[in-house]
Coordinates of C-alpha atoms in Angstrom, one line a residue:
M5 CA 48.6 -8.3 -30.6
M6 CA 47.9 -6.3 -27.5
R7 CA 47.0 -3.3 -29.7
E8 CA 44.5 -5.3 -31.6
K9 CA 42.7 -6.5 -28.5
I10 CA 42.3 -3.1 -26.8
P11 CA 39.8 -1.6 -29.4
L12 CA 37.7 -4.7 -29.2
N13 CA 37.6 -4.6 -25.4
L14 CA 36.7 -0.9 -25.4
R15 CA 33.9 -1.6 -27.9
I16 CA 32.5 -4.3 -25.8
V17 CA 32.6 -2.1 -22.7
A18 CA 30.9 0.7 -24.6
L19 CA 28.2 -1.6 -25.9
L20 CA 27.7 -3.0 -22.4
L21 CA 27.3 0.6 -21.0
V22 CA 24.8 1.4 -23.7
W23 CA 22.9 -1.8 -23.0
L24 CA 22.7 -1.0 -19.3
L25 CA 21.5 2.6 -20.0
L26 CA 18.8 1.2 -22.3
V27 CA 17.7 -1.3 -19.6
D28 CA 17.5 1.4 -17.0
W29 CA 15.6 3.7 -19.4
G30 CA 13.1 0.9 -20.3
L31 CA 12.6 -0.1 -16.7
N32 CA 11.9 3.5 -15.6
A33 CA 9.6 4.0 -18.6
Y34 CA 7.7 0.9 -17.5
L35 CA 7.3 2.1 -13.9
D36 CA 6.4 5.6 -15.0
H37 CA 3.6 4.2 -17.1
K38 CA 2.3 2.0 -14.3
L39 CA 2.5 4.5 -11.5
I40 CA 2.1 7.9 -13.1
K41 CA -0.1 7.2 -16.2
Q42 CA -2.3 4.2 -15.2
Q43 CA -2.2 4.9 -11.4
E44 CA -3.2 1.3 -10.7
W45 CA 0.1 -0.2 -9.6
R46 CA 0.3 -1.6 -6.1
I47 CA 3.0 -3.1 -3.9
N48 CA 2.6 -6.9 -3.6
N49 CA 5.4 -7.3 -1.1
P50 CA 6.8 -4.5 1.2
D51 CA 10.4 -4.9 0.0
L52 CA 12.7 -2.0 -0.3
S53 CA 12.8 -2.0 -4.1
S54 CA 9.0 -1.6 -4.4
L55 CA 9.0 1.2 -1.8
Q56 CA 11.8 3.0 -3.6
A57 CA 10.0 2.7 -6.9
V58 CA 7.0 4.5 -5.4
F59 CA 9.0 7.1 -3.5
D60 CA 11.1 7.9 -6.5
R61 CA 8.0 8.6 -8.5
I62 CA 6.4 10.7 -5.8
A63 CA 9.6 12.8 -5.6
G64 CA 9.4 13.4 -9.4
A65 CA 5.7 13.8 -9.9
S66 CA 4.3 17.0 -11.1
G67 CA 0.9 18.6 -10.2
T68 CA -1.0 17.4 -7.2
V69 CA 0.2 14.2 -5.4
V70 CA -2.2 12.1 -3.3
V71 CA -0.9 9.2 -1.3
C72 CA -3.2 6.5 -0.1
L73 CA -1.6 4.6 2.8
G74 CA -3.0 1.6 4.6
D75 CA -3.3 -2.1 4.9
S76 CA -4.9 -4.8 2.8
E77 CA -8.1 -2.9 2.4
M78 CA -6.3 0.0 0.8
Y79 CA -4.2 -2.5 -1.2
G80 CA -7.4 -4.1 -2.5
S81 CA -6.9 -7.8 -1.6
S82 CA -10.2 -8.9 -3.1
T83 CA -10.1 -7.0 -6.4
P84 CA -7.9 -6.4 -9.4
P85 CA -5.5 -3.4 -9.4
G86 CA -8.0 -1.2 -11.3
Q87 CA -10.8 -1.7 -8.8
T88 CA -9.0 -0.6 -5.6
I89 CA -9.9 2.5 -3.5
P90 CA -6.9 4.5 -4.8
A91 CA -7.6 3.5 -8.4
Y92 CA -11.3 4.6 -8.1
L93 CA -10.2 7.8 -6.3
S94 CA -7.9 8.6 -9.1
K95 CA -10.6 8.2 -11.7
I96 CA -13.1 10.3 -9.7
L97 CA -10.7 13.2 -9.0
H98 CA -9.7 13.4 -12.7
Q99 CA -13.4 13.6 -13.6
Q100 CA -14.0 16.3 -11.0
Y101 CA -11.0 18.3 -11.9
P102 CA -10.5 17.9 -15.7
G103 CA -7.3 19.2 -17.1
R104 CA -5.5 19.1 -13.7
K105 CA -2.4 16.9 -13.2
I106 CA -3.4 14.7 -10.3
T107 CA -1.4 11.5 -9.3
V108 CA -2.8 9.0 -6.8
F109 CA -0.3 6.5 -5.4
N110 CA -1.4 3.2 -3.8
L111 CA 0.8 2.6 -0.7
G112 CA -1.5 -0.1 0.7
L113 CA 0.5 -2.9 2.1
K114 CA -1.0 -6.2 3.3
G115 CA -0.8 -6.5 7.0
L116 CA 0.6 -2.9 7.6
K117 CA 0.3 -2.0 11.2
P118 CA 0.4 1.5 12.7
A119 CA 3.9 0.9 14.0
E120 CA 5.1 0.2 10.5
A121 CA 3.0 2.9 8.9
Y122 CA 4.8 5.5 11.0
F123 CA 8.1 4.9 9.2
I124 CA 6.4 5.4 5.8
V125 CA 4.6 8.6 7.0
R126 CA 7.9 9.9 8.4
H127 CA 9.5 9.3 5.0
L128 CA 6.5 10.8 3.1
A129 CA 6.9 13.9 5.1
R130 CA 10.2 14.6 3.3
L131 CA 8.6 14.2 -0.1
P132 CA 6.3 16.5 -2.1
V133 CA 3.1 14.9 -1.0
D134 CA 0.1 17.3 -1.2
M135 CA -2.3 15.2 0.8
L136 CA -2.4 11.9 2.7
V137 CA -5.2 9.4 3.0
Y138 CA -4.9 6.6 5.6
N139 CA -7.3 3.8 6.5
V140 CA -7.1 2.9 10.2
S141 CA -8.0 -0.7 10.9
S142 CA -8.6 -0.7 14.6
G143 CA -7.9 -4.4 15.0
W144 CA -4.2 -3.8 14.5
F145 CA -4.1 -2.0 17.9
T146 CA -4.7 -5.4 19.6
S147 CA -1.6 -6.8 17.9
T148 CA 1.3 -7.9 20.0
E149 CA 3.7 -7.8 17.1
G150 CA 6.2 -5.0 16.6
V151 CA 7.7 -4.1 13.2
K152 CA 7.5 -7.2 10.9
Y153 CA 8.5 -5.5 7.6
L154 CA 12.1 -4.6 8.3
A155 CA 12.5 -3.1 4.9
L156 CA 10.8 0.0 6.3
I157 CA 13.7 0.4 8.8
Q158 CA 16.1 0.7 5.9
L159 CA 14.5 4.0 4.9
A160 CA 16.6 7.1 5.4
G161 CA 17.1 7.8 9.1
A162 CA 14.6 5.1 10.2
E163 CA 17.2 2.8 11.8
Q164 CA 18.2 5.5 14.4
E165 CA 14.6 6.3 15.0
A166 CA 13.7 2.6 15.5
A167 CA 16.6 2.1 17.9
R168 CA 15.4 5.2 19.9
R169 CA 12.0 3.6 20.3
G170 CA 13.4 0.2 21.4
I171 CA 12.8 -1.6 18.1
K172 CA 15.5 -4.2 17.5
V173 CA 17.0 -3.9 14.0
P174 CA 19.5 -6.4 12.7
A175 CA 22.8 -4.8 11.6
A176 CA 23.3 -4.5 7.8
T177 CA 25.9 -6.9 6.4
R178 CA 28.8 -5.7 4.2
E179 CA 27.0 -7.2 1.2
E180 CA 23.8 -5.2 2.0
Q181 CA 25.8 -2.0 2.4
L182 CA 27.5 -2.6 -0.9
G183 CA 24.2 -3.4 -2.5
E184 CA 22.7 -0.1 -1.3
W185 CA 25.6 1.8 -2.7
V186 CA 25.2 0.1 -6.1
A187 CA 21.4 0.9 -6.0
Q188 CA 22.2 4.6 -5.8
Y189 CA 23.7 4.5 -9.3
W190 CA 22.0 1.5 -11.1
D191 CA 18.2 1.6 -11.3
F192 CA 18.0 -2.0 -12.5
Y193 CA 19.6 -3.1 -9.2
R194 CA 17.6 -0.5 -7.2
Y195 CA 14.3 -2.0 -8.5
R196 CA 15.6 -5.6 -8.7
Q197 CA 12.7 -7.0 -6.6
V198 CA 10.1 -5.2 -8.7
V199 CA 11.7 -6.6 -11.8
S200 CA 11.7 -10.1 -10.3
R201 CA 8.1 -9.8 -9.2
D202 CA 6.7 -8.4 -12.5
M203 CA 8.7 -10.8 -14.6
L204 CA 7.4 -13.7 -12.4
A205 CA 3.8 -12.4 -13.0
L206 CA 4.5 -12.4 -16.8
R207 CA 5.8 -15.9 -16.6
E208 CA 2.7 -17.0 -14.6
N209 CA 0.5 -15.5 -17.3
I210 CA 2.3 -17.3 -20.0
E211 CA 2.1 -20.6 -18.1
S212 CA -1.6 -20.0 -17.5
L213 CA -2.2 -19.6 -21.2
A214 CA -0.4 -22.8 -21.9
E215 CA -2.3 -24.6 -19.1
R216 CA -5.6 -23.3 -20.5
V217 CA -4.9 -25.2 -23.7
Q218 CA -3.1 -28.3 -22.4
K219 CA -5.0 -28.8 -19.1
P220 CA -8.3 -27.0 -19.3
E221 CA -9.9 -28.6 -16.3
Q222 CA -6.9 -27.7 -14.0
W223 CA -7.0 -24.2 -15.4
R224 CA -10.7 -23.8 -14.7
A225 CA -10.2 -25.0 -11.2
K226 CA -7.6 -22.4 -10.5
R227 CA -9.8 -19.7 -12.1
R228 CA -12.7 -20.7 -9.8
Q229 CA -10.4 -20.5 -6.8
Q230 CA -9.2 -17.0 -7.8
E231 CA -12.8 -15.8 -8.5
R232 CA -13.8 -17.1 -5.0
L233 CA -11.7 -14.4 -3.4
A234 CA -14.0 -11.8 -4.7
M235 CA -17.2 -13.6 -3.8
N236 CA -19.6 -12.4 -1.2
W237 CA -18.9 -13.6 2.3
R238 CA -22.3 -15.4 2.5
E239 CA -21.0 -17.8 -0.1
K240 CA -18.1 -18.8 2.1
P241 CA -19.4 -21.0 4.9
E242 CA -15.8 -21.5 6.3
L243 CA -16.0 -17.9 7.6
L244 CA -18.8 -18.7 10.0
P245 CA -17.8 -19.6 13.6
K246 CA -17.9 -23.2 14.7
G247 CA -17.1 -22.9 18.4
P248 CA -17.6 -20.5 21.3
K249 CA -17.4 -16.8 20.3
P250 CA -14.4 -14.9 21.7
N251 CA -14.9 -11.4 23.1
L252 CA -14.2 -8.2 21.1
S253 CA -13.8 -5.0 23.1
S254 CA -10.8 -3.0 24.2
L255 CA -8.1 -2.0 21.6
N256 CA -5.5 -1.6 24.4
L257 CA -4.7 2.1 23.7
T258 CA -2.1 2.4 26.4
K259 CA 1.4 3.7 26.6
Q260 CA 2.7 0.1 26.8
N261 CA 1.2 -0.7 23.4
L262 CA 3.7 0.0 20.6
Q263 CA 1.0 0.3 18.0
W264 CA -0.7 3.1 20.0
Q265 CA 2.7 4.9 20.6
M266 CA 3.6 4.8 16.9
Y267 CA 0.2 5.9 15.9
L268 CA 0.5 9.0 18.0
A269 CA 4.0 9.6 16.6
M270 CA 2.6 9.2 13.1
L271 CA 0.0 12.0 13.7
E272 CA 2.7 14.2 15.1
A273 CA 5.0 13.6 12.1
W274 CA 2.3 14.6 9.6
Q275 CA 1.1 17.5 11.6
Q276 CA 4.5 19.1 11.3
T277 CA 4.3 19.1 7.5
G278 CA 1.3 21.4 7.6
R279 CA -0.3 19.5 4.8
P280 CA -3.9 18.1 4.7
A281 CA -4.7 14.5 5.6
V282 CA -7.8 12.4 5.8
F283 CA -7.8 9.4 8.2
Y284 CA -10.8 7.0 8.3
L285 CA -11.8 4.0 10.3
T286 CA -12.0 1.0 8.0
P287 CA -15.5 -0.2 7.0
A288 CA -16.4 -3.4 8.7
N289 CA -18.8 -6.2 8.0
W290 CA -20.7 -6.0 11.3
E291 CA -23.2 -8.7 10.3
L292 CA -20.4 -11.3 10.1
L293 CA -18.5 -9.8 13.1
E294 CA -21.5 -10.2 15.3
Q295 CA -21.7 -13.8 14.3
K296 CA -18.1 -14.4 15.2
Y297 CA -17.6 -12.3 18.3
N298 CA -19.2 -11.1 21.5
I299 CA -18.8 -7.4 20.8
N300 CA -18.7 -5.0 23.7
Y301 CA -19.8 -1.9 21.8
P302 CA -19.5 0.7 24.5
V303 CA -15.8 -0.1 25.1
L304 CA -15.1 -0.5 21.4
R305 CA -16.7 2.8 20.5
G306 CA -14.9 4.5 23.3
D307 CA -11.5 3.4 22.0
Q308 CA -12.5 4.3 18.4
A309 CA -13.4 7.7 19.7
K310 CA -10.0 8.0 21.3
L311 CA -8.3 7.2 18.0
M312 CA -10.5 9.9 16.4
A313 CA -9.8 12.5 19.0
A314 CA -6.0 12.0 18.8
A315 CA -6.0 12.7 15.1
R316 CA -8.3 15.7 15.3
A317 CA -6.2 17.2 18.0
K318 CA -3.4 17.3 15.4
G319 CA -5.6 18.9 12.7
I320 CA -6.2 15.8 10.8
V321 CA -9.7 15.1 9.4
Y322 CA -10.9 11.8 10.8
L323 CA -13.9 10.0 9.5
D324 CA -15.9 7.0 10.8
Y325 CA -16.5 4.7 7.9
T326 CA -17.0 1.6 10.0
R327 CA -20.7 1.4 8.9
L328 CA -20.4 3.1 5.5
V329 CA -20.6 -0.1 3.4
D330 CA -23.5 -2.6 3.4
S331 CA -22.5 -6.2 4.4
R332 CA -23.5 -7.4 0.9
R333 CA -20.4 -5.7 -0.5
F334 CA -17.8 -7.6 1.6
T335 CA -15.8 -10.7 0.8
D336 CA -15.1 -11.4 4.5
E337 CA -14.9 -9.3 7.8
I338 CA -13.2 -6.2 6.3
H339 CA -12.2 -6.7 2.7
L340 CA -14.5 -5.1 0.1
Q341 CA -15.7 -6.0 -3.3
A342 CA -15.3 -3.5 -6.2
A343 CA -18.6 -1.8 -5.4
G344 CA -17.5 -1.2 -1.8
N345 CA -14.2 0.2 -2.9
R346 CA -15.9 2.6 -5.3
L347 CA -18.2 3.8 -2.5
V348 CA -15.3 4.5 -0.2
A349 CA -13.5 6.4 -3.0
E350 CA -16.6 8.5 -3.7
K351 CA -16.9 9.5 -0.1
L352 CA -13.2 10.3 0.1
A353 CA -13.4 12.5 -3.0
Q354 CA -16.3 14.4 -1.5
E355 CA -14.3 14.9 1.7
L356 CA -11.3 16.2 -0.1
A357 CA -13.5 18.6 -2.1
N358 CA -14.9 19.9 1.2
L359 CA -11.4 20.4 2.8
P360 CA -10.2 23.9 1.8
A361 CA -6.4 23.0 1.7
A362 CA -7.1 19.8 -0.3
R363 CA -9.6 21.5 -2.6
A364 CA -7.1 24.3 -3.3
G365 CA -4.4 21.8 -4.3
L366 CA -6.7 19.8 -6.5
A367 CA -8.1 22.9 -8.3
G368 CA -4.6 24.4 -8.7
K369 CA -5.4 27.4 -6.6
R370 CA -4.4 28.8 -3.2
E371 CA -7.0 29.6 -0.5

């Protein structure tokens, strides 16, 4: 009897292994299509799985690799995935350099502060990234928060670096340590949060189709709510101030400010790579900001100039895009409609074309 059971068990184990391999192959094919071919995929949540999905594809990408890092403006909070700054930049670069293999990755994370961006830049420095684009939202330098997205501390070597800089990091549990070991060998587990997110989105789409048929009024109400996110700010009276206007002036660029400290460390980390980078001050809706705040322009401009000077001292191209986009192309104080994203992408493409090291990489030549 024992001899009869063994072949059956071995057959089941073999089938299970084949199934796992097929699942991993299908998942990787899906991510390759989204990140490498379409170049429109973005990280909805800064979990470790989503970061690893991007980093793994950066490591294996051929041709020229451009990484767009930043906060919700780079992510494209008010637009679909295909109308973000990185998505438009990808389309423009492929038009300018036909036949060249160019991959643009969207590493925009909602709410990403400089102290958190540092850990991503530090990790990107180890990967074959040809050029870095980073949107600097000066408002984050007034934040009193430290590192909120602890998944970033789980990147290689980041825990020791965080401890050295006085950032408290909770110790990993045995279950988490075991999970990281499993993730090294099983892609389905490695990208588990990506799978969960994308499957949830698929389920929501199916439920939306069902709701459209069964509850059309409720479906239309949700559609209007979604469409409202992309509407011009003038159509959103709730954005206008109702009380006394607070002051907007200093960005607190002092040694006591963790955001400023980590911003300087980020510049240093990328300078050591010797690779080109373009940083730009995020476009702002000054018409709305002036209605909401008492803006001390001399102080604010002085701090913005300090941000710019620190980057240029490290050989990084730094651009002031704060007044690049007309207020008609905003959905609120800083988030852009599709036309605004396209304008920023066009300006970035021009800047990369004027930057010798970046132009050489895009054209497949050395200068």
